[in-house]
Short mmCIF file of C-alpha atoms in Angstrom, two decimals:
data_model
loop_
_atom_site.label_atom_id
_atom_site.label_comp_id
_atom_site.label_asym_id
_atom_site.label_seq_id
_atom_site.Cartn_x
_atom_site.Cartn_y
_atom_site.Cartn_z
CA MET A 1 -26.46 -6.58 47.68
CA GLY A 2 -27.40 -2.88 47.79
CA TRP A 3 -26.76 -2.66 44.03
CA ILE A 4 -29.22 -5.47 43.34
CA GLY A 5 -31.83 -3.70 45.49
CA ASP A 6 -31.27 -0.43 43.60
CA THR A 7 -31.65 -2.15 40.23
CA LEU A 8 -34.88 -3.83 41.32
CA ASP A 9 -36.20 -0.47 42.55
CA SER A 10 -35.44 1.22 39.24
CA VAL A 11 -37.16 -1.61 37.34
CA LYS A 12 -40.27 -1.24 39.51
CA SER A 13 -40.34 2.54 39.18
CA ILE A 14 -40.61 2.63 35.38
CA GLN A 15 -43.66 4.51 34.22
CA ILE A 16 -45.67 3.33 31.27
CA ARG A 17 -45.18 6.57 29.29
CA GLN A 18 -41.40 6.45 29.69
CA LEU A 19 -41.35 2.80 28.63
CA LEU A 20 -43.45 3.52 25.55
CA THR A 21 -41.22 6.46 24.56
CA GLN A 22 -38.17 4.25 24.81
CA ALA A 23 -39.86 1.52 22.78
CA VAL A 24 -40.75 4.03 20.07
CA SER A 25 -37.15 5.39 19.98
CA LEU A 26 -35.82 1.86 19.64
CA GLY A 27 -38.30 1.20 16.84
CA MET A 28 -37.18 4.40 15.08
CA ILE A 29 -33.53 3.31 15.24
CA VAL A 30 -34.32 -0.12 13.81
CA THR A 31 -36.49 1.25 11.01
CA SER A 32 -34.00 3.92 9.98
CA ALA A 33 -31.30 1.22 9.75
CA LEU A 34 -33.67 -0.77 7.55
CA ILE A 35 -34.39 2.29 5.39
CA ILE A 36 -30.66 2.88 4.86
CA TRP A 37 -30.14 -0.79 3.93
CA LYS A 38 -33.02 -0.88 1.45
CA GLY A 39 -31.92 2.48 0.02
CA LEU A 40 -28.44 1.07 -0.56
CA MET A 41 -30.01 -1.92 -2.32
CA CYS A 42 -31.79 0.46 -4.73
CA VAL A 43 -28.75 2.66 -5.37
CA THR A 44 -26.34 -0.16 -6.05
CA GLY A 45 -28.82 -2.37 -7.89
CA SER A 46 -27.64 -5.40 -5.95
CA GLU A 47 -29.50 -7.64 -3.54
CA SER A 48 -26.81 -7.32 -0.93
CA PRO A 49 -24.82 -4.15 -1.41
CA VAL A 50 -22.22 -5.04 1.21
CA VAL A 51 -20.68 -8.48 1.75
CA VAL A 52 -18.07 -9.81 4.15
CA VAL A 53 -15.16 -11.85 2.77
CA LEU A 54 -15.33 -15.24 4.48
CA SER A 55 -12.52 -17.27 2.91
CA GLY A 56 -8.91 -16.74 1.94
CA SER A 57 -9.39 -17.58 -1.72
CA MET A 58 -8.74 -14.02 -2.88
CA GLU A 59 -5.64 -13.32 -0.81
CA PRO A 60 -3.54 -11.26 -0.66
CA GLY A 61 -6.03 -8.82 -2.17
CA PHE A 62 -9.01 -9.56 0.08
CA LYS A 63 -8.46 -11.15 3.42
CA ARG A 64 -11.02 -12.81 5.64
CA GLY A 65 -12.89 -10.09 7.49
CA ASP A 66 -12.76 -7.38 4.81
CA ILE A 67 -16.01 -5.94 3.55
CA LEU A 68 -16.76 -5.37 -0.13
CA PHE A 69 -19.06 -2.79 -1.67
CA LEU A 70 -21.02 -4.18 -4.59
CA HIS A 71 -22.63 -2.53 -7.58
CA MET A 72 -24.65 -4.14 -10.35
CA SER A 73 -25.16 -2.27 -13.59
CA LYS A 74 -26.45 -3.35 -16.98
CA ASP A 75 -22.91 -3.23 -18.39
CA PRO A 76 -21.77 -6.56 -19.77
CA ILE A 77 -19.60 -8.79 -17.62
CA ARG A 78 -15.98 -8.69 -18.73
CA ALA A 79 -12.85 -10.61 -17.81
CA GLY A 80 -11.00 -9.31 -14.76
CA GLU A 81 -14.04 -8.08 -12.88
CA ILE A 82 -14.47 -9.34 -9.35
CA VAL A 83 -17.99 -10.69 -9.07
CA VAL A 84 -20.11 -12.06 -6.27
CA PHE A 85 -22.27 -15.01 -7.22
CA ASN A 86 -24.55 -17.63 -5.75
CA ILE A 87 -24.43 -21.28 -6.75
CA ASP A 88 -27.79 -23.08 -6.85
CA GLY A 89 -28.02 -25.06 -3.65
CA ARG A 90 -25.44 -23.05 -1.72
CA GLU A 91 -26.52 -20.10 0.37
CA ILE A 92 -23.17 -18.41 0.93
CA PRO A 93 -22.18 -16.09 -1.93
CA ILE A 94 -18.70 -16.46 -3.41
CA VAL A 95 -16.42 -13.58 -4.39
CA HIS A 96 -14.04 -14.47 -7.24
CA ARG A 97 -12.59 -13.00 -10.40
CA VAL A 98 -13.89 -13.62 -13.95
CA ILE A 99 -11.26 -15.31 -16.10
CA LYS A 100 -13.26 -16.37 -19.17
CA VAL A 101 -16.14 -14.73 -21.00
CA HIS A 102 -18.12 -16.08 -23.96
CA GLU A 103 -20.83 -13.72 -25.17
CA ARG A 104 -23.35 -15.00 -27.73
CA GLN A 105 -23.76 -13.17 -31.05
CA ASP A 106 -27.50 -13.55 -31.22
CA THR A 107 -28.86 -13.27 -27.70
CA GLY A 108 -26.12 -11.30 -25.98
CA GLU A 109 -26.23 -13.81 -23.15
CA VAL A 110 -22.95 -14.58 -21.56
CA ASP A 111 -21.12 -17.64 -20.18
CA VAL A 112 -18.63 -16.79 -17.47
CA LEU A 113 -15.92 -18.80 -15.72
CA THR A 114 -14.47 -17.60 -12.42
CA LYS A 115 -11.44 -18.36 -10.25
CA GLY A 116 -10.20 -17.22 -6.90
CA ASP A 117 -6.84 -15.41 -7.12
CA ASN A 118 -5.36 -17.63 -4.44
CA ASN A 119 -6.83 -20.89 -5.76
CA TYR A 120 -4.88 -23.17 -8.06
CA GLY A 121 -7.74 -24.14 -10.38
CA ASP A 122 -10.90 -22.52 -11.68
CA ASP A 123 -14.27 -22.69 -9.97
CA ARG A 124 -15.80 -25.57 -11.98
CA LEU A 125 -15.42 -27.71 -8.85
CA LEU A 126 -17.64 -25.27 -6.96
CA TYR A 127 -20.36 -25.01 -9.57
CA ALA A 128 -23.37 -27.35 -9.51
CA GLN A 129 -23.08 -30.82 -11.04
CA GLY A 130 -22.55 -30.55 -14.77
CA GLN A 131 -22.46 -26.77 -14.74
CA LEU A 132 -19.56 -25.44 -16.81
CA TYR A 133 -20.24 -21.71 -16.75
CA LEU A 134 -22.10 -19.07 -14.79
CA GLN A 135 -24.82 -16.98 -16.40
CA ARG A 136 -25.74 -13.40 -15.66
CA HIS A 137 -28.59 -14.34 -13.37
CA HIS A 138 -26.19 -16.09 -10.99
CA ILE A 139 -24.21 -12.90 -10.45
CA MET A 140 -25.29 -10.58 -7.65
CA GLY A 141 -22.89 -7.72 -8.19
CA ARG A 142 -19.42 -6.48 -9.02
CA ALA A 143 -17.02 -5.47 -6.25
CA VAL A 144 -16.15 -1.80 -6.66
CA GLY A 145 -14.55 -0.89 -3.35
CA PHE A 146 -13.50 -2.35 -0.06
CA LEU A 147 -12.73 -1.62 3.56
CA PRO A 148 -10.28 -3.80 5.50
CA TYR A 149 -11.01 -5.53 8.84
CA VAL A 150 -14.50 -4.04 9.37
CA GLY A 151 -16.22 -7.34 8.62
CA TRP A 152 -14.71 -9.18 11.60
CA VAL A 153 -17.65 -7.99 13.74
CA THR A 154 -20.05 -9.91 11.50
CA ILE A 155 -17.83 -12.99 11.38
CA ILE A 156 -17.51 -13.14 15.17
CA MET A 157 -21.26 -12.71 15.64
CA THR A 158 -22.03 -15.46 13.13
CA GLU A 159 -19.49 -18.00 14.32
CA LYS A 160 -19.90 -17.48 18.03
CA PRO A 161 -23.58 -16.60 18.44
CA ILE A 162 -23.16 -16.48 22.23
CA ILE A 163 -21.53 -13.07 21.79
CA LYS A 164 -24.58 -11.87 19.86
CA TYR A 165 -26.85 -12.91 22.73
CA ILE A 166 -24.60 -11.29 25.34
CA LEU A 167 -24.53 -8.01 23.39
CA ILE A 168 -28.31 -7.91 22.91
CA GLY A 169 -28.88 -8.87 26.53
CA ALA A 170 -26.56 -6.11 27.74
CA LEU A 171 -28.20 -3.54 25.44
CA GLY A 172 -31.64 -4.56 26.66
CA LEU A 173 -30.52 -4.24 30.27
CA LEU A 174 -29.08 -0.77 29.62
CA VAL A 175 -32.33 0.37 27.99
CA ILE A 176 -34.42 -0.82 30.90
CA THR A 177 -32.25 0.53 33.68
CA SER A 178 -31.24 3.89 32.20
CA LYS A 179 -32.72 6.74 34.14
CA ASP A 180 -33.48 9.26 31.41
CA MET B 1 -24.19 13.44 30.90
CA HIS B 2 -20.64 13.11 32.04
CA SER B 3 -20.58 9.53 33.18
CA PHE B 4 -17.96 7.11 31.98
CA TRP B 5 -20.28 5.32 29.52
CA TYR B 6 -21.41 8.55 27.82
CA ARG B 7 -17.83 9.64 27.41
CA LEU B 8 -16.81 6.25 26.01
CA ASN B 9 -19.76 6.31 23.62
CA GLY B 10 -18.86 9.79 22.40
CA LEU B 11 -15.21 8.83 21.97
CA LEU B 12 -16.01 5.67 20.00
CA THR B 13 -18.46 7.44 17.69
CA PHE B 14 -15.99 10.23 17.03
CA SER B 15 -13.10 7.89 16.29
CA VAL B 16 -15.17 5.73 13.93
CA THR B 17 -16.33 8.84 12.07
CA ILE B 18 -12.77 10.13 11.74
CA LEU B 19 -11.57 6.73 10.49
CA ALA B 20 -14.33 6.67 7.87
CA ILE B 21 -13.45 10.16 6.67
CA MET B 22 -9.76 9.25 6.47
CA CYS B 23 -10.54 6.16 4.38
CA ALA B 24 -12.69 8.24 2.02
CA ILE B 25 -9.96 10.86 1.59
CA ALA B 26 -7.34 8.15 1.00
CA SER B 27 -9.54 6.67 -1.71
CA LEU B 28 -10.21 10.06 -3.33
CA SER B 29 -6.47 10.80 -3.46
CA ASP B 30 -6.11 7.89 -5.89
CA ASN B 31 -7.93 10.00 -8.51
CA LEU B 32 -5.07 12.50 -8.53
CA ASN B 33 -2.71 9.91 -10.02
CA THR B 34 -2.32 10.01 -13.82
CA PRO B 35 -0.76 6.71 -14.84
CA SER B 36 1.27 6.08 -18.00
CA PRO B 37 1.74 2.33 -18.30
CA SER B 38 3.29 0.51 -21.25
CA ALA B 39 3.38 -3.12 -22.29
CA GLU B 40 4.53 -5.44 -25.06
CA ILE B 41 3.63 -9.05 -25.71
CA GLN B 42 5.30 -11.31 -28.27
CA VAL B 43 3.99 -14.74 -29.13
CA MET B 44 7.21 -16.71 -29.37
CA ASN B 45 5.71 -20.03 -30.36
CA ILE B 46 2.45 -21.87 -30.87
CA ASN B 47 3.32 -25.10 -29.07
CA TRP B 48 0.34 -27.09 -30.30
CA PHE B 49 -3.11 -26.47 -31.73
CA GLN B 50 -5.59 -29.34 -31.58
CA LYS B 51 -9.28 -30.12 -31.57
CA GLN B 52 -10.44 -31.81 -28.39
CA PRO B 53 -12.69 -34.91 -28.39
CA GLN B 54 -15.67 -32.73 -27.35
CA GLY B 55 -15.18 -30.59 -30.46
CA ASN B 56 -13.57 -27.52 -28.90
CA ASP B 57 -10.31 -26.10 -30.19
CA GLU B 58 -7.42 -25.88 -27.77
CA VAL B 59 -4.12 -24.07 -28.24
CA SER B 60 -0.96 -23.80 -26.18
CA LEU B 61 1.38 -20.90 -26.74
CA THR B 62 4.52 -19.37 -25.27
CA MET B 63 4.76 -15.61 -24.82
CA ASN B 64 7.27 -12.94 -23.90
CA ILE B 65 5.52 -10.35 -21.77
CA SER B 66 7.24 -7.12 -20.82
CA ALA B 67 5.61 -4.17 -19.10
CA ASP B 68 6.27 -1.05 -17.08
CA LEU B 69 3.38 -0.44 -14.69
CA GLN B 70 5.22 1.57 -12.05
CA SER B 71 3.15 4.72 -12.63
CA LEU B 72 0.00 2.92 -11.45
CA PHE B 73 1.18 2.61 -7.85
CA THR B 74 0.12 5.21 -5.29
CA TRP B 75 0.62 5.30 -1.53
CA ASN B 76 -2.87 3.79 -1.19
CA THR B 77 -2.15 0.79 -3.43
CA LYS B 78 -1.95 -2.61 -1.80
CA GLN B 79 -1.23 -4.62 -4.93
CA LEU B 80 -1.73 -4.75 -8.67
CA PHE B 81 -3.45 -7.78 -10.16
CA ILE B 82 -2.55 -8.16 -13.83
CA PHE B 83 -3.59 -10.71 -16.39
CA VAL B 84 -3.22 -11.29 -20.12
CA ALA B 85 -6.38 -12.24 -21.96
CA ALA B 86 -6.88 -13.26 -25.55
CA GLU B 87 -9.92 -11.60 -27.13
CA TYR B 88 -11.50 -12.69 -30.39
CA GLU B 89 -14.80 -13.03 -32.18
CA THR B 90 -16.35 -16.20 -33.62
CA PRO B 91 -19.52 -16.83 -35.62
CA LYS B 92 -21.13 -18.22 -32.47
CA ASN B 93 -19.92 -15.64 -29.92
CA SER B 94 -19.66 -11.89 -30.42
CA LEU B 95 -16.91 -11.70 -27.81
CA ASN B 96 -14.66 -14.27 -26.21
CA GLN B 97 -12.18 -13.41 -23.51
CA VAL B 98 -9.85 -16.11 -22.25
CA SER B 99 -7.38 -15.37 -19.49
CA LEU B 100 -4.01 -16.91 -20.30
CA TRP B 101 -1.75 -15.76 -17.50
CA ASP B 102 -2.01 -13.65 -14.39
CA ALA B 103 0.23 -12.34 -11.65
CA ILE B 104 0.11 -10.26 -8.53
CA ILE B 105 2.53 -7.34 -8.25
CA PRO B 106 2.87 -6.47 -4.59
CA ALA B 107 5.12 -3.41 -4.85
CA LYS B 108 6.30 -0.70 -7.21
CA GLU B 109 9.78 -2.24 -7.58
CA HIS B 110 8.30 -5.36 -9.16
CA ALA B 111 6.09 -3.44 -11.59
CA LYS B 112 8.70 -3.25 -14.34
CA PHE B 113 9.24 -6.78 -15.55
CA TRP B 114 9.92 -9.19 -18.39
CA ILE B 115 8.68 -12.76 -18.35
CA HIS B 116 8.88 -15.73 -20.71
CA THR B 117 5.98 -18.09 -20.05
CA SER B 118 3.52 -20.49 -21.56
CA ASN B 119 -0.17 -20.00 -20.88
CA LYS B 120 -1.04 -20.68 -17.25
CA TYR B 121 -4.66 -21.50 -18.03
CA ARG B 122 -5.90 -23.69 -20.81
CA PHE B 123 -6.94 -21.80 -23.90
CA VAL B 124 -10.10 -23.64 -24.96
CA ASP B 125 -12.68 -22.20 -27.35
CA GLN B 126 -16.42 -22.79 -27.28
CA GLY B 127 -16.46 -24.54 -30.64
CA ASN B 128 -13.83 -25.05 -33.29
CA TYR B 129 -13.51 -21.66 -34.96
CA LEU B 130 -9.92 -20.79 -34.17
CA ARG B 131 -8.11 -21.82 -37.37
CA GLY B 132 -6.68 -18.78 -39.12
CA LYS B 133 -8.49 -16.42 -36.77
CA GLU B 134 -7.03 -13.09 -35.68
CA PHE B 135 -7.01 -12.25 -31.99
CA ASN B 136 -5.99 -9.44 -29.66
CA LEU B 137 -3.88 -9.88 -26.57
CA THR B 138 -4.93 -7.52 -23.83
CA LEU B 139 -2.97 -6.76 -20.68
CA HIS B 140 -5.52 -5.92 -17.96
CA TRP B 141 -4.64 -4.53 -14.57
CA HIS B 142 -6.70 -4.15 -11.43
CA VAL B 143 -5.47 -1.68 -8.84
CA MET B 144 -6.45 -3.00 -5.40
CA PRO B 145 -6.20 -0.22 -2.82
CA LYS B 146 -5.42 -0.41 0.87
CA THR B 147 -8.88 1.09 1.32
CA GLY B 148 -11.59 2.39 -1.00
CA LYS B 149 -12.38 2.27 -4.69
CA MET B 150 -10.74 -0.21 -7.06
CA PHE B 151 -9.64 0.81 -10.56
CA ALA B 152 -9.21 -1.36 -13.62
CA ASP B 153 -7.93 -0.63 -17.11
CA LYS B 154 -6.18 -2.34 -19.98
CA ILE B 155 -3.85 -2.09 -22.97
CA VAL B 156 -5.00 -3.79 -26.17
CA LEU B 157 -2.35 -5.24 -28.48
CA THR B 158 -3.57 -6.34 -31.88
CA GLY B 159 -2.23 -8.32 -34.76
CA TYR B 160 -1.91 -11.88 -33.50
CA SER B 161 -3.43 -14.85 -35.33
CA PHE B 162 -3.81 -18.58 -35.06
CA PRO B 163 -2.27 -20.93 -37.59
CA GLU B 164 -4.41 -22.05 -40.55
CA GLU B 165 -4.11 -25.74 -39.71
CA TYR B 166 -3.98 -27.89 -36.60
CA ARG B 167 -0.54 -28.95 -35.46
#
């Protein structure tokens, strides 16, 4: 009971200046994270420079929960590259390997077929109705490096959003009740 | 400044930083490796060579693939993904790459191998330009590390060609 009284006292004793300083520091942290993210987008040339592997279709190379670093350059897409692409109508990007490339003589445009290493068949089943190949504009980036296990934090927060709310609630409480 | 939470925070930040540095060093150490792989592919037989109803050529072939890729493995290598692709040019396409067979090599002991196999994936052209055409067979490999940067390279073997007529 005494602890509840102390907490209420500390909440009442917050001065406006202190509160504003804390709000500004919080804003600085959020904006610097945003600056780093946007900077990464520029450097790697990809809309999402880091993705989390969500399915087991590339095992044993990439397991669920690994994170992949992407890079998109103007180099042509060649067989064997691991690419991340979006299918029209699906919002989750897919990370698979290119197994077939047809590049046009005249326009230089390219038709690409992909397959997950751990899948039996190619990805035609995943593409949109009637779509046989991917084109360059579907592809968001090539995977160039990876870190194991780090992505589990994102997976847990997406699949059990209650944990996200608990974390943010606890952080907010800490910010309000901290005495410096 | 010396409460439990500050100490825990400091400890966690330090350990995450150290882990990140270790992963970066592990990845950089892969650059020290100078690999010397070798490979040979023989086309034993063209099983059949037909034109599909949609107008695209399709071919089925049997190959002997032998390779020694042991020098590509380092302590930071999780697996090697290899595949054989046929590369050729047609009047319609400046480059066609069709993957015929792939495999995952999980450890150095398995990296020296010999295999007799028909193409795992269907070899279908965009069009019907394959008769009498020359093509290259390329063995590609993709070094997938335990952590860090991935490397890919290939060996190009030339001198293969399709038969002049369908059979």
